[in-house]
Every structure is written in C-alpha cells, then in structure tokens.
PDB file of C-alpha atoms in Angstrom:
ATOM      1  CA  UNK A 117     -55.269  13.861   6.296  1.00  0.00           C
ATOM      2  CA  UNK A 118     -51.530  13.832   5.990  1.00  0.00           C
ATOM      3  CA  UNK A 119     -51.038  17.060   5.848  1.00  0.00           C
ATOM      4  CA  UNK A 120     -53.362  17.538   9.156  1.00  0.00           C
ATOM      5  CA  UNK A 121     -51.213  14.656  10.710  1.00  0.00           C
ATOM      6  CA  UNK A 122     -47.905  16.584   9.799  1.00  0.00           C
ATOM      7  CA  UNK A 123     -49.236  20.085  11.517  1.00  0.00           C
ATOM      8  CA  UNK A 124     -50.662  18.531  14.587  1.00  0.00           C
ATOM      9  CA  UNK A 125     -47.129  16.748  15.049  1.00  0.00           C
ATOM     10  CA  UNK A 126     -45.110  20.092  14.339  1.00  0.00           C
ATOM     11  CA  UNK A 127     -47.637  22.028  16.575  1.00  0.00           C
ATOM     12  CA  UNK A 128     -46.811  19.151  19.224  1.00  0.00           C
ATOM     13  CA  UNK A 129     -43.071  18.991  18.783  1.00  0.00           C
ATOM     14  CA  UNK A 130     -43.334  23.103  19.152  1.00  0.00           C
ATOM     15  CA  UNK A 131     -45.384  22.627  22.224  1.00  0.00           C
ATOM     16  CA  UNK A 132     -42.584  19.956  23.621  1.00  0.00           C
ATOM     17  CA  UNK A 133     -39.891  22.955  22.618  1.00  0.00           C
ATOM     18  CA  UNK A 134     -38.247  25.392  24.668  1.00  0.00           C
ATOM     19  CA  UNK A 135     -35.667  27.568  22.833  1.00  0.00           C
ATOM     20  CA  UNK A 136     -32.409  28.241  24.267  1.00  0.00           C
ATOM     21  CA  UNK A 137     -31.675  31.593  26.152  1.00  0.00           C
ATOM     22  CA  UNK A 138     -28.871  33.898  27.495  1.00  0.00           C
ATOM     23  CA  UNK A 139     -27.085  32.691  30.518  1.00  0.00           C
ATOM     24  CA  UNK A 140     -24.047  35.172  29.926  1.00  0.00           C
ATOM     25  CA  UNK A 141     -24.288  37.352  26.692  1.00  0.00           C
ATOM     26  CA  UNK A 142     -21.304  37.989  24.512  1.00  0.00           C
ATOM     27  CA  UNK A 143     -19.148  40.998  25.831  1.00  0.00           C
ATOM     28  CA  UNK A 144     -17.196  41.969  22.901  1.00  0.00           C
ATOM     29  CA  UNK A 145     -13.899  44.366  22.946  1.00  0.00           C
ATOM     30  CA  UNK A 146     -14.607  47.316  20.547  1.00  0.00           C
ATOM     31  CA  UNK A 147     -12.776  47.922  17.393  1.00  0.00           C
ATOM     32  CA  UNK A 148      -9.724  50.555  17.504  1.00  0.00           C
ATOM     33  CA  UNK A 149     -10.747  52.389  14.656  1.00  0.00           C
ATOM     34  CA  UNK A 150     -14.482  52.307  14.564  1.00  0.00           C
ATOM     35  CA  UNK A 151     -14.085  53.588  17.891  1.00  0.00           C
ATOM     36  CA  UNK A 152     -11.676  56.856  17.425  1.00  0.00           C
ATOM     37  CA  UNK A 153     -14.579  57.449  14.099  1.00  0.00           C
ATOM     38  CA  UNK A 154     -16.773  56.576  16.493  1.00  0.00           C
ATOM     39  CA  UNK A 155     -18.789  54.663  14.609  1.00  0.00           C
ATOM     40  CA  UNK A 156     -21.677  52.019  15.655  1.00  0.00           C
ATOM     41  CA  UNK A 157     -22.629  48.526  14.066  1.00  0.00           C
ATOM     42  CA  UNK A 158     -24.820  45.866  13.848  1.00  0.00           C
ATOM     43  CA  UNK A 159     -23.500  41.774  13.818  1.00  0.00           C
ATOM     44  CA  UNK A 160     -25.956  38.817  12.861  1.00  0.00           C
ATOM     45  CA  UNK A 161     -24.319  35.334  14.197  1.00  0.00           C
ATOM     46  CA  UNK A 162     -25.414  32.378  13.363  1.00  0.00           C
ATOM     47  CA  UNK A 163     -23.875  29.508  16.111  1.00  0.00           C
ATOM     48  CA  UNK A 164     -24.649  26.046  18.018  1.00  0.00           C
ATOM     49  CA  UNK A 165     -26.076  26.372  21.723  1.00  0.00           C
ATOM     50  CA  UNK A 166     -24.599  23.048  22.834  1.00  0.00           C
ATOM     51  CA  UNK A 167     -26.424  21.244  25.494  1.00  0.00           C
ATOM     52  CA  UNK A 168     -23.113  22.354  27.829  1.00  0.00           C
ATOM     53  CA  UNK A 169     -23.836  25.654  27.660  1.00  0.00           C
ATOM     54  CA  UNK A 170     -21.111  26.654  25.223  1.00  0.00           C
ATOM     55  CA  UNK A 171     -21.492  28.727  21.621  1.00  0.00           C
ATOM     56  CA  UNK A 172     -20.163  26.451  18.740  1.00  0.00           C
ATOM     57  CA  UNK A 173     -19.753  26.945  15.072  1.00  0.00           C
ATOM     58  CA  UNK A 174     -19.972  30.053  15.068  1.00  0.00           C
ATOM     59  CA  UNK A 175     -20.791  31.953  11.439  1.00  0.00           C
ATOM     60  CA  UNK A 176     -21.181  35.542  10.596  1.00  0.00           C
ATOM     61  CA  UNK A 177     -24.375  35.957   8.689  1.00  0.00           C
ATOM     62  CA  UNK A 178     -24.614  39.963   8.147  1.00  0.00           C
ATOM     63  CA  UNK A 179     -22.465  42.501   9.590  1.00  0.00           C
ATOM     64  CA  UNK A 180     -23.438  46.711   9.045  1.00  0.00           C
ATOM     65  CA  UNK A 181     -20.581  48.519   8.052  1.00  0.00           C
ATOM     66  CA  UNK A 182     -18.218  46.081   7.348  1.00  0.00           C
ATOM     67  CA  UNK A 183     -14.799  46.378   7.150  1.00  0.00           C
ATOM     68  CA  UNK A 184     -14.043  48.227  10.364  1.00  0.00           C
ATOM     69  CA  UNK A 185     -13.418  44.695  12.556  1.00  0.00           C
ATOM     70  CA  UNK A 186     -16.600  44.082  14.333  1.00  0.00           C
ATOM     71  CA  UNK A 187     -17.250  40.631  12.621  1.00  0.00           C
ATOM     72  CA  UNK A 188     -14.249  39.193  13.937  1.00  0.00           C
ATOM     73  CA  UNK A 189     -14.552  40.825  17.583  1.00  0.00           C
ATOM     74  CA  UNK A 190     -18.204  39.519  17.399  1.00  0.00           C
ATOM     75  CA  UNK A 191     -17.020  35.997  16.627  1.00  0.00           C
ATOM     76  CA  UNK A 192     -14.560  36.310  19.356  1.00  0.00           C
ATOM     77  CA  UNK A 193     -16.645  37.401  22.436  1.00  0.00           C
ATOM     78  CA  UNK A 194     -18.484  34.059  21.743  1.00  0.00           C
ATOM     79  CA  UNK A 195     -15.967  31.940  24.112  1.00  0.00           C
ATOM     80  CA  UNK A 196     -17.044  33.486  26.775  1.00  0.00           C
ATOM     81  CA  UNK A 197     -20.808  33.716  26.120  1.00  0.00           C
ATOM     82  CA  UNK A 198     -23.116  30.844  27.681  1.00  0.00           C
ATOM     83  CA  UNK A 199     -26.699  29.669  26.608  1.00  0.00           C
ATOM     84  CA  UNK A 200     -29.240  27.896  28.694  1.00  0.00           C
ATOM     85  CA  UNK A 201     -29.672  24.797  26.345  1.00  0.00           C
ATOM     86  CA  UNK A 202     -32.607  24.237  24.228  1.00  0.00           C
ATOM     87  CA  UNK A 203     -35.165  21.142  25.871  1.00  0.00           C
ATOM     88  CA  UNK A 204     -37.033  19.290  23.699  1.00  0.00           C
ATOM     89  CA  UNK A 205     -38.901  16.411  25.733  1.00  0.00           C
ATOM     90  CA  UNK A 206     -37.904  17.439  28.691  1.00  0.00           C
ATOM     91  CA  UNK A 207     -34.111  16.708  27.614  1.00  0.00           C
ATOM     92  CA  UNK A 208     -31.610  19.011  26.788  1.00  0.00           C
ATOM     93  CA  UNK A 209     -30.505  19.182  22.785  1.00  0.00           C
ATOM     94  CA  UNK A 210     -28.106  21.255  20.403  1.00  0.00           C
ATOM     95  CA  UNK A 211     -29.589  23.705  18.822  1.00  0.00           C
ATOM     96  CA  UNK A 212     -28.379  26.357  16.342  1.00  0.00           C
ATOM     97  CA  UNK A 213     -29.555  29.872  16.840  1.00  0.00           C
ATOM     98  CA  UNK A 214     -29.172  33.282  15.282  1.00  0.00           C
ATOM     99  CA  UNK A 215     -28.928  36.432  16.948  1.00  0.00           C
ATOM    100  CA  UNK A 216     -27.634  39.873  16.711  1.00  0.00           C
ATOM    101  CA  UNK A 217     -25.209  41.625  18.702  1.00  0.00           C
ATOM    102  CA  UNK A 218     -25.270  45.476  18.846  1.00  0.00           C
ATOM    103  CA  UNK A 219     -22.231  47.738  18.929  1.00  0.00           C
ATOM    104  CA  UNK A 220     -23.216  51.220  20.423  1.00  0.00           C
ATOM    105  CA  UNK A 221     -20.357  53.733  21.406  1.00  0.00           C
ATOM    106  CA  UNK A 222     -23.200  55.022  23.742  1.00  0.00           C
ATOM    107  CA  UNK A 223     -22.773  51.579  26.040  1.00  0.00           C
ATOM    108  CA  UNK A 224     -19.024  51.749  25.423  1.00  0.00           C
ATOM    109  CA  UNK A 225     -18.719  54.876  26.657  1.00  0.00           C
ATOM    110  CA  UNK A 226     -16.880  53.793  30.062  1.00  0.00           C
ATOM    111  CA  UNK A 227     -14.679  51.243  28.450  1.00  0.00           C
ATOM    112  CA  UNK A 228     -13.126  53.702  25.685  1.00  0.00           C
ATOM    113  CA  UNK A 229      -9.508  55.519  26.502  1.00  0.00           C
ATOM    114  CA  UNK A 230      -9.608  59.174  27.887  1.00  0.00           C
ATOM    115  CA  UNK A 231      -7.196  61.355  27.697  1.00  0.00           C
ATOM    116  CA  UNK A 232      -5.542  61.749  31.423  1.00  0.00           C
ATOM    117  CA  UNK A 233      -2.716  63.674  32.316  1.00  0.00           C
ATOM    118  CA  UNK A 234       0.546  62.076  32.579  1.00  0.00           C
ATOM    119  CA  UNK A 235       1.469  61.468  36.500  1.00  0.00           C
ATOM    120  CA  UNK A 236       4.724  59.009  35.598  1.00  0.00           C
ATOM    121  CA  UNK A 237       8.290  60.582  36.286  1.00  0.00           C
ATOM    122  CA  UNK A 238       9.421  64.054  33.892  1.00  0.00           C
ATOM    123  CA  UNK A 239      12.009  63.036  32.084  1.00  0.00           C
ATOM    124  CA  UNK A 240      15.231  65.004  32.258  1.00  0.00           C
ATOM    125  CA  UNK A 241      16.075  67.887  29.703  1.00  0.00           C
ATOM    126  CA  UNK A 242      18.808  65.063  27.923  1.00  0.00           C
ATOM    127  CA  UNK A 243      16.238  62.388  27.692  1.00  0.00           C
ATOM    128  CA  UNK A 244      13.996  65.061  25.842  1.00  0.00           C
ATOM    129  CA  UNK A 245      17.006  65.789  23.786  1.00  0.00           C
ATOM    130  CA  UNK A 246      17.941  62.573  23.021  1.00  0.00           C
ATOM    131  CA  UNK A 247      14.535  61.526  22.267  1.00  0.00           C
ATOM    132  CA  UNK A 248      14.276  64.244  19.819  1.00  0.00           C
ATOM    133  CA  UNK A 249      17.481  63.345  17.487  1.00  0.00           C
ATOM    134  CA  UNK A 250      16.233  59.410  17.766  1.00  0.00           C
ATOM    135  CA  UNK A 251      12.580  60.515  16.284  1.00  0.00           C
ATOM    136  CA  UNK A 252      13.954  62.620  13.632  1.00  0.00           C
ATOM    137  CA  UNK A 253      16.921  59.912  12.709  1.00  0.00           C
ATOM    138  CA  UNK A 254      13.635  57.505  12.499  1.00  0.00           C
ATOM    139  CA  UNK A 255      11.153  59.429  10.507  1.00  0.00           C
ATOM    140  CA  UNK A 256       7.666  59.158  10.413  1.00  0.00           C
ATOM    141  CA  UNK A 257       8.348  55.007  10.844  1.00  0.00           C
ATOM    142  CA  UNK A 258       8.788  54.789  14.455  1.00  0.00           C
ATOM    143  CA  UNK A 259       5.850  54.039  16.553  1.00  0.00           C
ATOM    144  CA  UNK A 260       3.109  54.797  13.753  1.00  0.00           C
ATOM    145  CA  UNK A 261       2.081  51.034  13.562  1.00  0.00           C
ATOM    146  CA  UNK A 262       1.909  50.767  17.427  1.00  0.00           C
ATOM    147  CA  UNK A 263       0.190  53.583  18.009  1.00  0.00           C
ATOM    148  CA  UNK A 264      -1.980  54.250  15.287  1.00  0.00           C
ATOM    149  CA  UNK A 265      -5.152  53.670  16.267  1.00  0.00           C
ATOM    150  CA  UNK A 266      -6.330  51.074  12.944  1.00  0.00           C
ATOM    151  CA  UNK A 267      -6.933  48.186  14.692  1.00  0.00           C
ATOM    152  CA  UNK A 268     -10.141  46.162  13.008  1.00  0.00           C
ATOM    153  CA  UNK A 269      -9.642  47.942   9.805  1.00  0.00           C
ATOM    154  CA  UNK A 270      -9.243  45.419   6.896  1.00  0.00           C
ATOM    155  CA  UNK A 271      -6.186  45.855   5.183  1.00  0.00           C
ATOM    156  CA  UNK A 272      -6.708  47.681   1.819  1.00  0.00           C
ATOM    157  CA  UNK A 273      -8.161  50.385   3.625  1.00  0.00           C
ATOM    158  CA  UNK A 274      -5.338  51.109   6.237  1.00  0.00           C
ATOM    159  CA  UNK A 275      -3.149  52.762   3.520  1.00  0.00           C
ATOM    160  CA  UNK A 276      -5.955  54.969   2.555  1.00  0.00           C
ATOM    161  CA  UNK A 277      -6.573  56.320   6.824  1.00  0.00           C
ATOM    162  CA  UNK A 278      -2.850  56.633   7.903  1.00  0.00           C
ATOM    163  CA  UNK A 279      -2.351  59.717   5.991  1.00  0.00           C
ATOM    164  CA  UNK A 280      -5.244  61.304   7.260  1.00  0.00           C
ATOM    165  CA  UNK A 281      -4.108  60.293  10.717  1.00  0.00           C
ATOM    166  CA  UNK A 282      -0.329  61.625  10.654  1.00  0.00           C
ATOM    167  CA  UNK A 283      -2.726  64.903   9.722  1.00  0.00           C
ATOM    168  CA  UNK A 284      -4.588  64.307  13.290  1.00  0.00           C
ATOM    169  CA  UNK A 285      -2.589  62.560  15.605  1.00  0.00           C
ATOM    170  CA  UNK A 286       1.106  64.484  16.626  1.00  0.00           C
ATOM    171  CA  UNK A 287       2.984  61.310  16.082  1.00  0.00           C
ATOM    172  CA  UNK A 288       6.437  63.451  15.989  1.00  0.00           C
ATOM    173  CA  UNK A 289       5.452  64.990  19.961  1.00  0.00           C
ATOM    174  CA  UNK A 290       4.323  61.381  21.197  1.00  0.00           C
ATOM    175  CA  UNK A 291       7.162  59.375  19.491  1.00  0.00           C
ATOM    176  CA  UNK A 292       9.744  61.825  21.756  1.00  0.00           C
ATOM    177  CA  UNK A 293       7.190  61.865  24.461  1.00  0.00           C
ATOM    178  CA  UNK A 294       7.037  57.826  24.419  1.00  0.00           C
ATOM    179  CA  UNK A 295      10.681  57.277  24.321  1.00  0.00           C
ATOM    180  CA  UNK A 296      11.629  60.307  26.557  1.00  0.00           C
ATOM    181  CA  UNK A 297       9.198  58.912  29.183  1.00  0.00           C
ATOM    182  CA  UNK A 298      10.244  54.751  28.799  1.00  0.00           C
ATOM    183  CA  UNK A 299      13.758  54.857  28.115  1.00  0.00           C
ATOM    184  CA  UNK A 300      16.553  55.988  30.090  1.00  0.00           C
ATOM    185  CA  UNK A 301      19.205  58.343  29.435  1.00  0.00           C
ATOM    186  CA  UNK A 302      21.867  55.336  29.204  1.00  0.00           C
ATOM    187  CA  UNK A 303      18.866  53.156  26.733  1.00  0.00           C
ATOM    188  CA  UNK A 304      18.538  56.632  24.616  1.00  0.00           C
ATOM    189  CA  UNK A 305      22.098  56.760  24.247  1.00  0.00           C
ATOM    190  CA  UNK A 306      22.329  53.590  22.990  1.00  0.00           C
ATOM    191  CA  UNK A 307      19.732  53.999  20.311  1.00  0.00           C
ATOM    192  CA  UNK A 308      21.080  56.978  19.554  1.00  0.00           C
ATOM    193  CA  UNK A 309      24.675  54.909  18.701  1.00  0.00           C
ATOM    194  CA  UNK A 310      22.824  52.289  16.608  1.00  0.00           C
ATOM    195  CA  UNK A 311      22.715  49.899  19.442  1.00  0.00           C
ATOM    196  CA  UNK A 312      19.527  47.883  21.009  1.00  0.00           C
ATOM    197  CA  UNK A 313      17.981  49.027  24.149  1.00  0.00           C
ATOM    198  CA  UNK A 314      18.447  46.869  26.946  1.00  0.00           C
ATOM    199  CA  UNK A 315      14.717  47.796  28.046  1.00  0.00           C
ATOM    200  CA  UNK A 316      12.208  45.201  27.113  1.00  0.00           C
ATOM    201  CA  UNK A 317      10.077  45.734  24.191  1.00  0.00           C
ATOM    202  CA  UNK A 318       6.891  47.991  25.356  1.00  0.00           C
ATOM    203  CA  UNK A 319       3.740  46.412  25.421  1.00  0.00           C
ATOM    204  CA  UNK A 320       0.464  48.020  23.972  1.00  0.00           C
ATOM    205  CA  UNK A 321      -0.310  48.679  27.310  1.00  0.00           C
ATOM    206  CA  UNK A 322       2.993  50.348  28.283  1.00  0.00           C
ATOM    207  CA  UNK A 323       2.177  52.854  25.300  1.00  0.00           C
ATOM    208  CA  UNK A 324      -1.651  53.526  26.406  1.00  0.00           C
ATOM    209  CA  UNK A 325      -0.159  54.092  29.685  1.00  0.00           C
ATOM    210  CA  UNK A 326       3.020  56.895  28.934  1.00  0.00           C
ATOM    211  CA  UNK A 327       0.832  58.192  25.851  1.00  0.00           C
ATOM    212  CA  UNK A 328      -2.593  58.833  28.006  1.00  0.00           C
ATOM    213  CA  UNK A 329      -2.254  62.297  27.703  1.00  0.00           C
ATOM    214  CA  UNK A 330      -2.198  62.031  23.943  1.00  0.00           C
ATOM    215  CA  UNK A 331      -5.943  60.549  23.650  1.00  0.00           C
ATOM    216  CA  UNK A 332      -7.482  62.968  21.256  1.00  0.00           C
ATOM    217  CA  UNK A 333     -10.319  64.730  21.930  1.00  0.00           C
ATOM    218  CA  UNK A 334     -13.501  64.770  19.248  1.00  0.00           C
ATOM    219  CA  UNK A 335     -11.943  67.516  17.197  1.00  0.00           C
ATOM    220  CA  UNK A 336      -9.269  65.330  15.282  1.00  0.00           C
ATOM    221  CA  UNK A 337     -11.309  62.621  14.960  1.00  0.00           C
ATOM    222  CA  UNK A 338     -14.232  64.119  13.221  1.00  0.00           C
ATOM    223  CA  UNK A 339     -11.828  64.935   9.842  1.00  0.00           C
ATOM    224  CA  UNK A 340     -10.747  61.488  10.022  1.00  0.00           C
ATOM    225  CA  UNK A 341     -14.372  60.203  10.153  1.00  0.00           C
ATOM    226  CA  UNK A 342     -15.616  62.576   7.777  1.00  0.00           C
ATOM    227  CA  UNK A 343     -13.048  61.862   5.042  1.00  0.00           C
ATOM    228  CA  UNK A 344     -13.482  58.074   5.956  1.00  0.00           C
ATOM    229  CA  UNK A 345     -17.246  57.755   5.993  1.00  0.00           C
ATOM    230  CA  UNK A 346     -17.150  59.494   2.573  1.00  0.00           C
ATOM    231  CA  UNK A 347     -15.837  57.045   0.925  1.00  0.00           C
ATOM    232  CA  UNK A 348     -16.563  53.530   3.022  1.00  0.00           C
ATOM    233  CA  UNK A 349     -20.302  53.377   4.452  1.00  0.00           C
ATOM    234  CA  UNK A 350     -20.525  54.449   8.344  1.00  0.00           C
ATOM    235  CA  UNK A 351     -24.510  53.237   8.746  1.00  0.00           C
ATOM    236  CA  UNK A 352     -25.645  50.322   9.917  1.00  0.00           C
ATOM    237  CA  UNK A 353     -27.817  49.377   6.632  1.00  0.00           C
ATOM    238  CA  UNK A 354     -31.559  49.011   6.692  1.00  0.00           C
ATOM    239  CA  UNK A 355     -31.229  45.211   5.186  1.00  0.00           C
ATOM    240  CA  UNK A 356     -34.162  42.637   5.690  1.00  0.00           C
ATOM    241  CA  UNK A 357     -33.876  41.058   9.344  1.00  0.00           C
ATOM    242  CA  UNK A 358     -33.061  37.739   9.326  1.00  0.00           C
ATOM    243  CA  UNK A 359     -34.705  34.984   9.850  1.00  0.00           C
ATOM    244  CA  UNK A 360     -36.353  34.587  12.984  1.00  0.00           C
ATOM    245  CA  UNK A 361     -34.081  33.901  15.808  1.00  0.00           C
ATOM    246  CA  UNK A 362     -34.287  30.687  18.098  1.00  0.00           C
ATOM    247  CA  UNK A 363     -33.007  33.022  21.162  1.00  0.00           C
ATOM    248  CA  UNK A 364     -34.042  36.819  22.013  1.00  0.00           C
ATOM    249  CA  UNK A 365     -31.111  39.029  20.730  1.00  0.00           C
ATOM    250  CA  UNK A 366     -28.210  40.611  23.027  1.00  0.00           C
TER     251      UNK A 366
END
C-alpha cells in the first residue's frame, strides 16, 4: 500500500510538472586552436534554470576532447542563455537541468576568420626596411604569443604545438608585415633605437585586422592537426549519455 501511495504521488507530482525549456540557447565563441585543427566537440552542463530565467551554478559534467578550451567557452556562453522556468503547480520553481551543447565547425563555418586581402595603406619601402631589422633584432619572440593561434589549449600542451606552428605559420613575414603596416616610419625608428612606440598597444583585433591576409588556408593546418591528434584525442568519445536531461539539448 505504501509503495502504491508513493507512485501514485510521484506519477501526480510528474503530471503537475512541466520541465524548463530554451528561451535563448547558449551561443558560445569557438576555441582558437580547436578551430585552426578544426576539430569538433561535445559539452555536458549541468546548471540551475532559476525561476528568472537565468542559468546558475553552472558545472561541467563531461566534455569530448578535452583540453582544447571548449569547457570553459561552454561555461561562459551560459550568461547569456535564458530558460523558460520549470512550473510545478502552476508556479514557477528552480530547477537544475543537464544538457549538452554541440561544437560543430560545420555551424561555425561563417563565424571563423578568412583569409582576405589586405586593403589598409602599403607601407613605404623604409617602413619595410625598418620592420625587417626590428623582427630580426627580436627573434622568433615578437608577436608569437599574440598571434599564435593557441587560445583554449591547456597549458602543458602549448609548448608541445608552438613548434609545429613556427613550422606552419610565417611568423618572420607577418611580424614585418604587422609592424610595417601599424607603425610609422618615426614609431619604427624608435623601436629600432631601443625606445617605446608612442602608438598604443595593438589590440587582438588590430592584429586580425593588418594580418587578414595571413589566415592560412587548410594546407598548414592539417600537419599541425595531424601531429596534434596523434598524440591528444581529436574524437568526441562514444561515453554513456548522461542522465536524462530535464530540458531538450541545444
């Protein structure tokens, strides 16, 4: 009798239970580096719908590969995201929830960099020049940790990849192309004397921008990946699902 009692009131409670749902669905940036290997991955979250609206405590339960950033990115595109809250009784109730979010370089596809020709000013033949003796006085130190593209990738495993990128990427051509194309003549000079630039320090953006003709095509990234995915995994596993989710997955 008990035990009847106990299913009728859980079959009850379920029938008094409506789960939350998407309102907005996480939009998550893309990692730098699983993106130039072009690599895909899978992230199981486990968070709060508050009765607001708003994702809270937010917990990564499984994430295939790992390593390459997505967990944090994952965990990040959850400010932005928005439930419909759960209603149990006809009120509205906290609920937590678990879900998956799906990173596909396939939906991506518009959002990733593309190489583009450079349409800002030519720099003159002594900003070249200049650019040239600054690069090789600076060695292969200058822009490598700007422009590298290793963002996401957990620490012990950037030393490994950076070699195989100066292989790839012509970080001597778009050091002199970046400070040929930034600087000025007078700035250059300065460098050139030991003195600071009176230029502001480039942003990310102000690199993407000058560099854009420097976006490499598939052929230097598939060493990269193939050296990379031999030693760290590059598929998303084929673990158990977890446990059944309270929402339908993004």
């Amino acid at each position: 009798m008990i035990v009847t009692a106990l299913l009728a009131l859980a079959l009850q409670q379920e029938a008094n239970f409506t789960p939350p749902d998407w309102v907005q669905r996480p939009q998550p940036q893309y990692p730098d580096f699983a993106a130039f290997i072009r690599v895909d991955s899978r992230v199981t979250l486990r968070c709060v719908a508050e009765v607001d609206g708003t994702m809270d405590q937010c917990e990564v339960v499984a994430a295939s590969p790992d390593g390459l950033g997505f967990e944090q990115l994952a965990l990040e595109s959850m400010a932005g995201a928005r439930m419909r809250p759960a209603v149990l009784d006809g009120e509205p109730v906290a609920r937590r929830t678990q879900f998956r979010i799906n990173f596909r370089m396939a939906d991506y596809a518009d959002r990733m960099p593309k190489r583009t020709p450079y349409r800002g000013p030519e720099p003159s033949a002594r900003a070249k020049e200049l650019a040239e003796i600054i690069a090789a006085q600076m060695g292969e130190i200058p822009m490598e940790a700007s422009i590298t593209p290793v963002g996401g990738l957990a620490l012990d495993r950037i030393e490994t990849v950076t070699p195989w990128l100066r292989e790839a990427l012509p970080f001597r051509r778009m050091t002199v192309a970046f400070l040929s194309r930034y600087l000025d003549e007078a700035d250059l000079e300065r460098i050139r004397m030991g003195e600071p630039p009176l230029a502001p320090e480039p942003t990310i953006t102000d690199m993407k921008t000058l560099l854009s003709d420097f976006v490499p095509e598939d052929d230097p990234t598939t060493g990269v990946r193939g050296r990379y995915c031999a030693i760290y995994a590059c598929e998303i596993s084929d673990a158990p699902a977890p446990p059944a989710a309270t929402t339908p997955t993004p």
